[in-house]
Coordinates of C-alpha atoms in Angstrom, one line a residue:
M1 CA -79.7 -5.6 18.4
R2 CA -76.7 -7.8 18.2
R3 CA -78.8 -11.0 19.0
L4 CA -81.4 -10.0 16.4
L5 CA -78.8 -9.7 13.6
Q6 CA -77.3 -13.0 14.6
R7 CA -80.8 -14.7 14.4
V8 CA -81.5 -13.1 10.9
A9 CA -78.1 -14.2 9.6
I10 CA -78.6 -17.8 10.9
S11 CA -82.1 -18.0 9.4
L12 CA -80.8 -16.7 6.0
M13 CA -78.0 -19.2 6.0
K14 CA -80.4 -22.1 6.7
E15 CA -82.7 -21.0 3.9
L16 CA -79.7 -20.8 1.5
I17 CA -78.4 -24.2 2.4
W18 CA -81.9 -25.7 2.0
C19 CA -82.4 -24.2 -1.4
V20 CA -79.0 -25.3 -2.7
A21 CA -79.4 -28.8 -1.3
W22 CA -82.7 -29.3 -3.2
R23 CA -81.5 -27.3 -6.2
R24 CA -84.4 -24.9 -5.9
I25 CA -82.5 -21.7 -6.1
D26 CA -84.5 -18.5 -6.3
W27 CA -81.9 -15.9 -7.5
R28 CA -83.8 -13.0 -6.2
K29 CA -83.9 -14.4 -2.7
L30 CA -80.2 -15.3 -3.0
F31 CA -79.3 -11.7 -4.0
F32 CA -81.4 -10.3 -1.2
A33 CA -79.7 -12.6 1.3
G34 CA -76.3 -11.6 0.1
A35 CA -77.1 -7.9 0.5
I36 CA -78.3 -8.6 4.1
M37 CA -75.1 -10.5 4.9
T38 CA -72.9 -7.7 3.5
V39 CA -74.6 -5.1 5.6
A40 CA -74.3 -7.4 8.6
G41 CA -70.6 -7.9 7.9
V42 CA -70.0 -4.2 8.1
L43 CA -72.1 -3.5 11.1
L44 CA -71.2 -6.5 13.3
P45 CA -67.5 -5.5 13.9
T46 CA -68.7 -2.2 15.2
F47 CA -70.6 -3.8 18.1
V48 CA -68.8 -7.1 18.5
L49 CA -65.0 -6.5 18.0
T50 CA -62.8 -5.2 20.9
Y51 CA -61.2 -2.4 18.8
P52 CA -64.0 -0.5 16.9
M53 CA -63.3 1.5 13.8
W54 CA -63.4 4.7 15.8
F55 CA -61.0 6.4 13.5
L56 CA -63.7 6.7 10.8
S57 CA -65.8 8.9 13.1
S58 CA -65.3 12.3 14.6
P59 CA -62.7 12.9 17.3
V60 CA -63.8 11.8 20.8
V61 CA -62.3 11.7 24.2
T62 CA -60.7 8.3 24.4
S63 CA -60.3 7.7 28.1
S64 CA -60.9 9.2 31.5
H65 CA -57.5 7.8 32.5
Q66 CA -55.3 10.5 34.0
P67 CA -51.8 10.5 32.6
L68 CA -48.9 12.5 34.0
N69 CA -49.8 15.6 32.0
G70 CA -53.4 15.6 33.3
S71 CA -55.3 14.5 30.2
M72 CA -55.1 12.3 27.2
H73 CA -56.9 13.3 24.0
L74 CA -56.5 12.4 20.4
S75 CA -55.6 15.5 18.5
K76 CA -56.1 14.3 15.0
T77 CA -58.5 12.2 13.1
L78 CA -56.8 9.9 10.6
T79 CA -58.1 7.7 7.8
E80 CA -56.7 4.3 7.5
A81 CA -54.5 5.3 4.6
R82 CA -53.0 8.3 6.5
F83 CA -52.5 6.0 9.5
E84 CA -50.3 3.7 7.5
Q85 CA -48.2 6.6 6.1
F86 CA -47.1 7.7 9.6
Q87 CA -46.0 4.4 11.1
L88 CA -42.7 5.8 12.1
V89 CA -44.4 8.6 14.2
P90 CA -45.0 7.6 17.8
A91 CA -48.7 7.0 18.2
S92 CA -51.0 7.7 21.1
P93 CA -52.2 4.7 23.2
I94 CA -55.1 2.9 21.7
V95 CA -58.1 2.6 24.1
S96 CA -61.2 0.6 23.6
L97 CA -64.5 2.5 24.1
N98 CA -65.9 -0.5 25.9
S99 CA -62.8 -1.1 28.0
T100 CA -60.7 0.8 30.5
Q101 CA -57.6 -1.1 29.4
V102 CA -54.9 1.0 27.6
T103 CA -53.1 -0.9 24.8
Q104 CA -49.8 0.4 23.5
P105 CA -49.0 0.2 19.7
L106 CA -46.2 -2.4 20.0
P107 CA -45.7 -3.0 16.3
F108 CA -44.9 0.7 15.7
K109 CA -42.5 0.7 18.6
K110 CA -40.6 -2.3 17.2
E111 CA -40.5 -0.6 13.8
R112 CA -39.1 2.5 15.4
T113 CA -36.4 0.5 17.3
R114 CA -35.5 -1.3 14.1
T115 CA -35.2 2.1 12.3
R116 CA -32.9 3.5 15.0
R117 CA -30.6 0.4 14.7
Y118 CA -30.5 0.8 11.0
R119 CA -29.6 4.5 11.4
R120 CA -26.9 3.6 13.9
K121 CA -25.4 1.0 11.5
K122 CA -25.5 3.5 8.7
R123 CA -23.7 6.1 10.8
K124 CA -21.0 3.6 11.7
T125 CA -20.3 2.6 8.1
K126 CA -19.7 6.3 7.3
I127 CA -16.8 6.6 9.8
N128 CA -13.5 6.9 7.8
D129 CA -10.7 5.3 9.9
E130 CA -8.0 5.8 7.2
P131 CA -5.9 8.9 6.6
T132 CA -6.7 11.2 3.7
V133 CA -3.9 10.6 1.3
I134 CA -3.4 13.5 -1.1
P135 CA -2.5 12.0 -4.5
P136 CA 0.8 13.2 -5.9
P137 CA 1.1 15.1 -9.1
P138 CA 1.6 13.0 -12.3
R139 CA 5.1 12.2 -13.4
K140 CA 6.7 14.7 -15.8
T141 CA 6.3 14.1 -19.5
V142 CA 9.5 13.1 -21.3
S143 CA 10.1 14.0 -24.9
P144 CA 9.8 11.1 -27.4
R145 CA 13.4 11.8 -28.5
L146 CA 14.8 11.4 -25.0
Q147 CA 12.7 8.2 -24.5
R148 CA 14.1 6.7 -27.6
H149 CA 17.6 7.6 -26.6
I150 CA 17.2 6.0 -23.1
A151 CA 15.6 2.9 -24.6
S152 CA 18.5 2.4 -27.0
L153 CA 21.1 2.4 -24.2
P154 CA 22.3 -1.0 -22.8
P155 CA 21.4 -1.4 -19.1
H156 CA 24.9 -0.5 -17.8
E157 CA 25.2 2.6 -20.0
A158 CA 21.7 3.7 -18.9
L159 CA 22.9 3.6 -15.3
V160 CA 26.0 5.6 -16.1
Y161 CA 23.8 8.2 -17.8
A162 CA 21.6 8.4 -14.8
K163 CA 24.5 8.9 -12.4
R164 CA 25.9 11.8 -14.5
E165 CA 22.5 13.4 -14.6
I166 CA 22.1 13.2 -10.8
E167 CA 25.5 14.8 -10.3
H168 CA 24.3 17.8 -12.2
A169 CA 20.8 17.9 -10.7
P170 CA 19.2 21.4 -10.9
A171 CA 18.7 23.2 -7.6
V172 CA 15.2 22.9 -6.1
D173 CA 14.3 24.9 -3.0
D174 CA 10.7 23.8 -2.6
D175 CA 8.1 21.5 -4.2
P176 CA 4.3 21.7 -3.9
Y177 CA 4.0 18.0 -2.9
L178 CA 7.4 17.1 -1.3
Y179 CA 8.4 18.9 1.9
A180 CA 12.0 20.0 1.6
P181 CA 12.9 20.1 5.4
V182 CA 12.5 16.3 5.8
F183 CA 15.1 15.6 3.0
R184 CA 18.8 15.7 3.1
N185 CA 19.0 17.1 -0.4
I186 CA 15.6 17.4 -2.2
S187 CA 17.2 18.5 -5.4
V188 CA 19.2 15.2 -5.8
F189 CA 16.2 13.2 -4.6
M190 CA 13.9 14.6 -7.1
R191 CA 16.3 14.2 -10.0
S192 CA 17.1 10.7 -9.0
Y193 CA 13.5 9.8 -8.6
E194 CA 12.6 11.2 -12.0
L195 CA 15.4 9.1 -13.6
M196 CA 14.2 6.0 -11.8
E197 CA 10.7 6.5 -13.3
M198 CA 12.2 7.0 -16.8
I199 CA 14.9 4.2 -16.8
L200 CA 14.5 1.5 -14.2
K201 CA 13.5 -2.0 -15.2
V202 CA 13.4 -4.9 -12.7
Y203 CA 13.5 -8.6 -13.6
I204 CA 11.9 -11.0 -11.1
Y205 CA 13.2 -14.5 -11.0
P206 CA 10.3 -17.0 -11.6
D207 CA 12.1 -19.8 -9.8
G208 CA 11.3 -21.0 -6.4
E209 CA 8.3 -22.8 -4.8
R210 CA 5.8 -21.4 -2.4
P211 CA 5.5 -20.6 0.4
I212 CA 9.1 -19.4 0.7
F213 CA 9.1 -17.7 -2.8
H214 CA 6.4 -15.6 -4.4
D215 CA 4.1 -15.9 -1.3
P216 CA 4.1 -12.6 0.5
H217 CA 3.5 -12.5 4.3
L218 CA 1.3 -9.4 4.7
M219 CA 0.5 -9.3 8.5
G220 CA 2.5 -8.6 11.6
I221 CA 5.7 -6.8 12.3
Y222 CA 7.6 -8.3 9.4
A223 CA 4.9 -7.3 6.8
S224 CA 7.2 -4.8 5.0
E225 CA 8.9 -7.6 3.1
G226 CA 5.6 -9.1 2.1
W227 CA 4.0 -5.8 0.9
F228 CA 7.1 -5.0 -1.2
M229 CA 7.0 -8.4 -2.8
K230 CA 3.2 -8.2 -3.4
L231 CA 3.4 -4.7 -5.0
M232 CA 6.6 -5.5 -7.0
E233 CA 5.1 -8.6 -8.5
E234 CA 1.9 -6.8 -9.4
N235 CA 3.8 -3.8 -10.9
K236 CA 3.7 -3.2 -14.6
E237 CA 5.7 0.1 -14.7
F238 CA 9.1 -1.2 -13.5
V239 CA 8.9 -4.9 -14.0
T240 CA 10.2 -6.4 -17.3
R241 CA 9.9 -10.0 -18.6
D242 CA 13.0 -9.6 -20.7
P243 CA 16.0 -10.1 -18.3
E244 CA 18.4 -8.6 -20.9
K245 CA 16.7 -5.2 -20.5
A246 CA 16.8 -5.3 -16.7
H247 CA 18.9 -2.9 -14.5
L248 CA 18.1 -4.8 -11.3
Y249 CA 17.2 -8.5 -10.5
Y250 CA 14.9 -9.3 -7.6
L251 CA 15.2 -12.4 -5.5
P252 CA 11.6 -12.9 -4.4
F253 CA 11.9 -14.8 -1.2
S254 CA 10.3 -14.1 2.2
A255 CA 12.6 -14.4 5.3
R256 CA 9.5 -14.8 7.4
Q257 CA 8.2 -17.7 5.3
L258 CA 11.7 -19.2 5.3
E259 CA 11.8 -19.2 9.1
L260 CA 8.3 -20.9 9.3
A261 CA 9.2 -23.5 6.7
V262 CA 12.8 -24.4 7.5
Y263 CA 13.7 -23.4 11.1
V264 CA 13.4 -26.0 13.8
P265 CA 11.7 -24.4 16.8
N266 CA 14.0 -23.9 19.9
S267 CA 17.0 -25.3 18.0
H268 CA 18.7 -21.8 17.9
D269 CA 20.4 -23.0 14.7
L270 CA 20.2 -20.7 11.7
K271 CA 22.5 -22.7 9.5
P272 CA 19.7 -24.6 7.7
L273 CA 18.3 -21.3 6.6
S274 CA 21.6 -19.9 5.3
I275 CA 22.3 -23.2 3.4
F276 CA 18.9 -23.0 1.8
L277 CA 19.6 -19.5 0.5
K278 CA 23.0 -20.5 -0.6
D279 CA 21.6 -23.4 -2.7
Y280 CA 19.0 -21.1 -4.2
V281 CA 21.6 -18.6 -5.4
N282 CA 23.7 -21.4 -6.8
V283 CA 20.7 -22.6 -8.8
I284 CA 20.1 -19.1 -10.1
S285 CA 23.7 -18.5 -11.0
E286 CA 23.9 -21.9 -12.9
K287 CA 20.6 -21.4 -14.7
Y288 CA 21.0 -17.8 -15.7
P289 CA 24.0 -15.7 -16.8
F290 CA 23.0 -12.5 -15.0
W291 CA 24.4 -13.3 -11.5
N292 CA 27.9 -14.1 -12.8
R293 CA 28.1 -10.9 -14.9
T294 CA 28.3 -8.7 -11.8
R295 CA 28.9 -11.3 -9.1
G296 CA 25.4 -10.5 -7.8
S297 CA 25.9 -6.7 -7.4
D298 CA 22.9 -5.9 -9.5
H299 CA 20.7 -8.3 -7.5
F300 CA 18.7 -7.4 -4.5
L301 CA 16.5 -8.9 -1.8
V302 CA 14.0 -7.3 0.6
A303 CA 13.6 -9.0 4.0
C304 CA 12.4 -7.8 7.4
H305 CA 12.9 -10.7 9.7
D306 CA 15.5 -10.2 12.3
W307 CA 17.5 -13.2 11.1
C308 CA 17.8 -12.2 7.5
P309 CA 21.3 -10.7 7.6
Y310 CA 22.6 -13.9 9.2
T311 CA 21.0 -16.2 6.6
T312 CA 23.1 -14.5 3.8
T313 CA 26.4 -15.4 5.4
A314 CA 26.8 -18.9 3.8
H315 CA 27.2 -17.4 0.3
Q316 CA 30.0 -14.8 0.2
E317 CA 28.8 -13.0 -3.0
L318 CA 25.3 -12.8 -1.6
R319 CA 26.6 -11.3 1.6
K320 CA 29.2 -8.9 0.2
N321 CA 27.8 -7.8 -3.2
T322 CA 24.0 -8.2 -3.3
I323 CA 21.9 -5.2 -2.2
K324 CA 20.1 -6.2 1.0
A325 CA 17.1 -4.2 2.0
V326 CA 16.6 -5.3 5.6
C327 CA 15.0 -4.1 8.8
N328 CA 17.9 -5.3 10.9
A329 CA 20.3 -2.6 9.8
D330 CA 22.9 -3.1 12.5
L331 CA 26.4 -1.8 11.8
S332 CA 27.9 -3.8 14.7
E333 CA 27.2 -7.1 13.1
K334 CA 29.5 -6.2 10.1
I335 CA 26.9 -7.6 7.6
F336 CA 25.0 -4.5 6.7
I337 CA 27.1 -2.2 4.4
P338 CA 26.1 1.5 4.4
G339 CA 25.9 2.9 0.9
K340 CA 25.1 -0.5 -0.6
D341 CA 22.5 -2.0 1.6
V342 CA 19.1 -0.3 2.5
S343 CA 17.6 0.1 5.9
L344 CA 14.0 -1.1 5.6
P345 CA 11.2 0.5 7.8
E346 CA 9.5 -2.0 10.1
T347 CA 5.7 -1.7 9.7
A348 CA 3.2 -3.6 11.7
I349 CA 0.2 -4.4 9.5
R350 CA -3.0 -5.6 11.3
N351 CA -5.4 -5.8 8.4
P352 CA -4.0 -6.9 5.0
G353 CA -7.2 -5.8 3.3
R354 CA -6.9 -2.3 4.7
P355 CA -3.2 -1.5 5.5
L356 CA -4.0 2.2 6.3
R357 CA -6.7 1.4 8.8
N358 CA -6.6 3.4 12.1
I359 CA -3.5 5.4 10.9
G360 CA -3.2 9.1 11.5
R361 CA -5.5 11.5 13.2
G362 CA -3.0 12.4 15.9
N363 CA -3.8 15.1 18.5
R364 CA -2.6 18.6 18.2
V365 CA 0.3 19.7 20.3
S366 CA -2.0 21.4 23.0
Q367 CA -3.7 18.1 23.5
R368 CA -0.6 16.1 24.3
P369 CA -0.2 16.3 28.1
I370 CA 2.2 13.3 28.3
L371 CA 5.9 14.1 27.8
A372 CA 7.0 10.6 26.8
F373 CA 5.5 7.2 26.5
F374 CA 6.6 3.6 26.0
A375 CA 4.9 0.2 26.5
G376 CA 6.1 -3.2 25.2
N377 CA 7.8 -6.5 25.9
M378 CA 11.1 -6.6 27.8
H379 CA 13.2 -7.8 24.8
G380 CA 16.9 -7.1 24.5
R381 CA 19.3 -5.1 26.6
V382 CA 17.8 -1.6 26.3
R383 CA 14.2 -1.9 27.5
P384 CA 14.9 -3.4 30.9
R385 CA 17.3 -0.5 31.5
L386 CA 14.6 2.0 30.4
L387 CA 12.1 0.6 32.9
K388 CA 14.7 0.5 35.7
Y389 CA 15.2 4.3 35.5
W390 CA 11.7 5.5 34.5
H391 CA 9.0 3.0 35.4
N392 CA 6.7 4.7 38.0
K393 CA 9.4 7.3 38.6
D394 CA 7.9 10.4 37.0
E395 CA 4.3 11.5 36.2
D396 CA 5.5 13.0 32.9
M397 CA 7.1 9.8 31.8
K398 CA 4.6 7.0 31.1
I399 CA 7.0 4.1 30.8
Y400 CA 5.6 0.5 31.1
G401 CA 6.3 -3.0 30.3
L402 CA 3.2 -4.5 28.7
L403 CA 0.5 -1.9 29.1
P404 CA -1.4 -2.8 32.3
T405 CA -5.1 -3.7 31.9
R406 CA -6.1 -1.1 34.5
V407 CA -4.4 1.5 32.3
S408 CA -5.5 0.3 28.9
R409 CA -9.2 0.2 30.0
N410 CA -9.1 4.0 30.1
I411 CA -6.4 4.8 27.6
S412 CA -5.4 2.4 24.8
Y413 CA -1.9 2.0 23.4
I414 CA -2.7 4.1 20.3
Q415 CA -4.4 6.8 22.4
H416 CA -1.3 7.0 24.6
M417 CA 0.7 7.7 21.4
K418 CA -1.8 10.4 20.4
L419 CA -1.6 12.0 23.8
S420 CA 2.2 12.0 24.0
K421 CA 4.7 14.6 22.7
Y422 CA 7.5 12.0 22.4
C423 CA 7.2 8.3 21.8
I424 CA 10.1 6.2 23.1
C425 CA 11.4 3.7 20.5
P426 CA 14.0 1.5 22.2
M427 CA 15.5 -1.5 20.3
G428 CA 14.3 -5.0 21.2
Y429 CA 16.3 -8.1 20.4
E430 CA 17.5 -6.2 17.3
V431 CA 18.0 -2.5 16.5
N432 CA 14.7 -1.8 14.6
S433 CA 11.2 -1.5 16.0
P434 CA 7.8 -1.0 14.5
R435 CA 7.2 1.7 17.1
I436 CA 9.3 4.1 15.0
V437 CA 6.8 4.0 12.1
E438 CA 3.8 3.8 14.5
A439 CA 5.0 7.1 16.2
I440 CA 5.1 8.7 12.7
Y441 CA 1.6 7.4 12.0
Y442 CA 0.2 9.0 15.1
E443 CA 2.2 12.2 14.7
C444 CA 4.3 11.6 17.9
V445 CA 8.0 12.6 17.6
P446 CA 10.0 9.3 17.8
V447 CA 12.8 9.0 20.3
I448 CA 15.1 6.3 19.0
I449 CA 17.4 4.4 21.5
A450 CA 19.5 1.9 19.5
D451 CA 23.2 2.3 19.1
N452 CA 24.7 1.3 15.7
F453 CA 21.3 1.5 14.0
V454 CA 21.2 2.9 10.4
L455 CA 17.8 4.6 10.2
P456 CA 15.3 3.6 7.5
L457 CA 15.6 5.3 4.1
S458 CA 18.4 7.5 5.4
E459 CA 19.9 7.9 1.9
F460 CA 17.6 10.9 1.6
L461 CA 15.4 11.3 4.7
D462 CA 16.9 13.7 7.3
W463 CA 15.8 11.9 10.5
S464 CA 17.2 14.8 12.7
A465 CA 14.4 16.9 11.3
F466 CA 11.6 14.8 12.7
S467 CA 13.0 12.5 15.4
V468 CA 15.4 12.5 18.4
T469 CA 18.2 10.0 18.8
V470 CA 19.4 9.2 22.3
A471 CA 22.5 7.0 23.1
E472 CA 21.9 4.0 25.2
K473 CA 24.2 5.3 27.9
D474 CA 22.1 8.4 28.3
I475 CA 18.9 6.6 29.3
P476 CA 19.2 8.0 32.9
K477 CA 19.2 11.5 31.5
L478 CA 16.2 10.9 29.1
K479 CA 13.8 13.4 30.7
E480 CA 16.5 16.1 30.9
I481 CA 17.4 15.6 27.2
L482 CA 13.7 15.9 26.2
L483 CA 13.0 19.0 28.3
A484 CA 16.2 20.7 26.9
I485 CA 14.6 20.7 23.4
P486 CA 13.2 24.2 22.8
L487 CA 9.5 24.5 22.1
R488 CA 10.2 26.0 18.7
R489 CA 12.3 23.0 17.6
Y490 CA 9.7 20.6 18.9
L491 CA 6.9 22.3 17.0
K492 CA 9.0 22.0 13.8
M493 CA 9.7 18.4 14.4
Q494 CA 6.0 17.7 15.0
I495 CA 5.1 19.4 11.8
N496 CA 7.8 17.4 10.0
V497 CA 6.4 14.1 11.4
K498 CA 3.1 15.0 9.7
M499 CA 4.8 15.9 6.4
V500 CA 7.0 12.8 6.3
Q501 CA 4.1 10.4 7.1
K502 CA 3.1 9.9 3.4
H503 CA 6.5 8.3 2.7
F504 CA 5.7 5.5 5.2
L505 CA 2.3 4.4 3.9
W506 CA 1.5 1.1 2.1
N507 CA -1.2 1.8 -0.5
L508 CA -3.2 -1.0 -2.0
R509 CA -2.5 0.8 -5.3
P510 CA 1.0 2.4 -5.0
M511 CA 1.3 6.1 -5.4
R512 CA 4.4 8.1 -6.3
Y513 CA 6.7 8.7 -3.2
D514 CA 4.9 6.2 -1.0
L515 CA 6.7 3.5 1.0
F516 CA 6.9 1.0 -1.9
H517 CA 8.4 3.7 -4.2
M518 CA 10.7 5.0 -1.5
I519 CA 12.2 1.5 -0.8
L520 CA 12.6 0.9 -4.6
H521 CA 14.2 4.3 -5.0
S522 CA 16.8 3.6 -2.2
I523 CA 17.7 0.3 -3.9
W524 CA 18.0 2.1 -7.3
F525 CA 20.2 4.9 -5.8
N526 CA 22.5 2.5 -3.9
R527 CA 23.0 0.6 -7.2
L528 CA 24.0 3.8 -8.8
N529 CA 26.5 4.3 -6.0
Q530 CA 28.4 1.2 -7.2
I531 CA 28.6 2.4 -10.8
Q532 CA 32.0 3.8 -11.8
I533 CA 31.9 6.6 -14.3
P534 CA 34.8 6.4 -16.8

C-alpha cells in the first residue's frame, strides 16, 4: 500500500510539472491532484513515521515489555491539546507499535527539573535572615505653644531648660516599648530622650576632603563610626544648616580612614595622625567662631579605631574638652573622661547593604548545652591567659584560639554562640571587642573580661542586668564564677539580652531608640552634664 501511494504521488507530480512547464494547466486536474496529495500527506505518516499518531485512536496495550510492577498500560487517552496542558505531569514511556524500543520523554523530564530548580530558588529567596524589628511608637506630640517657646530660646538657654526638666522627670515604672530592667533609670532616660527630640540641633562642619572626612567606612569591626557618620549626614530631624541654632557641632572625620591615608605601615608612629587632627581643629577654630566660644566643649567626634584617643593628644582642648565617642574607652590611659566622653559599641558589619543580616534567632535556653565559648586571635594580654587555663581543659568550656577547621566544619562560630549560655568577651589589644555586641545579637549572655573598661552606653544601660563582668585576675576561677550564678538570675539575664538587643541595631532607616539614636542621646546627655544651672 505504501509503495502504491508513493507511485501515485510521483505520477501526479510529474503530470503537474509537465502541465506547468508547457502552460497547459487544467484546473480541474490540478484540484484533483491537490486533494490526492492532501489525503496522502495525512495517511503516509501513519505508516511511514516511527512514532504514529496513536493518541488519536482508542487505548491499546503499548508493549509486552515487563516492568517492575508486572505490566505497562496507558490508562488515559489524550488529545494533542490535553497532552500539551499536562507537560509537568510525569508521562509514561512512549513505545512505537512497530518497535520494541522504549523511548523516555526527555523534554518533559528537563522541564520538570527546571521547574524544581525554580521552586528551590523561590524558596531560598523567601528566607528572612534579618531580625524582626518592632517599630517604636511615634514621638509624643508637643503643643505649638511649647514648640514656639523652645524655638525662641538661644542654644545655651535651651540646654539649661532641658537639664532642669530632666531633674524633675516624672516617675515611670514601665513602658510598652522600653524594657525597664535593662536601664539604670528609665524615668530619666525617657524624659531626656523626649527633650532631645524636641530641642537638639547639630551642625556638621562641611570642611575637610575625602576620604578622611565625609566618607564613612561601613564594614569591619570599626564600622560603628562610619554608620554614625552616614546616618548623621543623612538626617533631617537633628541636623541644621544654621550653625547659630546648633547645640552641638560634629567633627565628621573617620579614624579608620585617617589611619589608611596617613599612617606609615609598621612605623609604630601615631604622631602624624595626631598632628593632622590638630591642624584640622586649628583651621576650624580660625574659620568659625563656634569652637572658641566654648573651647570645644560643645563639639564632638565619633571614632571606633583603637588609636583614636591617642590621635587627640596633640591638641589640648580637643583632648580635654571635646566629647569623644570612642570604642577604646579605657580609663587607664587617662584620655577617656567618664561623664563627658561616650563609650561606643564596637559592631562588626559584614554587609553594608544589609547591616542586620544573620542577626538574632538565638536558641532557647534548653538548647544551649555549652556553658561558655570563646574563639579568636591571641591579641593582647588577656586572651593567652584565658587559653592557658581553659583550652582543652573542660568539656563545658569551649575555649579556642582561632576556631579549628575540624570544629567549624560541624559547628560554625555563630552556631557556637547560639549553643552557649555564656559568651566570653576578653579584651584584645584594647579593652573593647565586637564579641560583646555579637553575643547580644545571638542572645548569649556576655562575660566581659577587661579591667578599666567603661561599658558602652553605660550612661543609662545597666550592664549588670544582662552581662557578667569578671576581673582579669579571676580567669582561673571562671567556671566556678559562672556555675555560682543561680538559674533564676541567668534566665533573667538571658531575657534582658533579648530585650536590650534593639538598642544595638543599625537600621538603614533609623528608628527611635536604635543604636544611632542611643549614641546621639549619650552625647546629648553628657553635654547637659557640663551645663551649669545658675
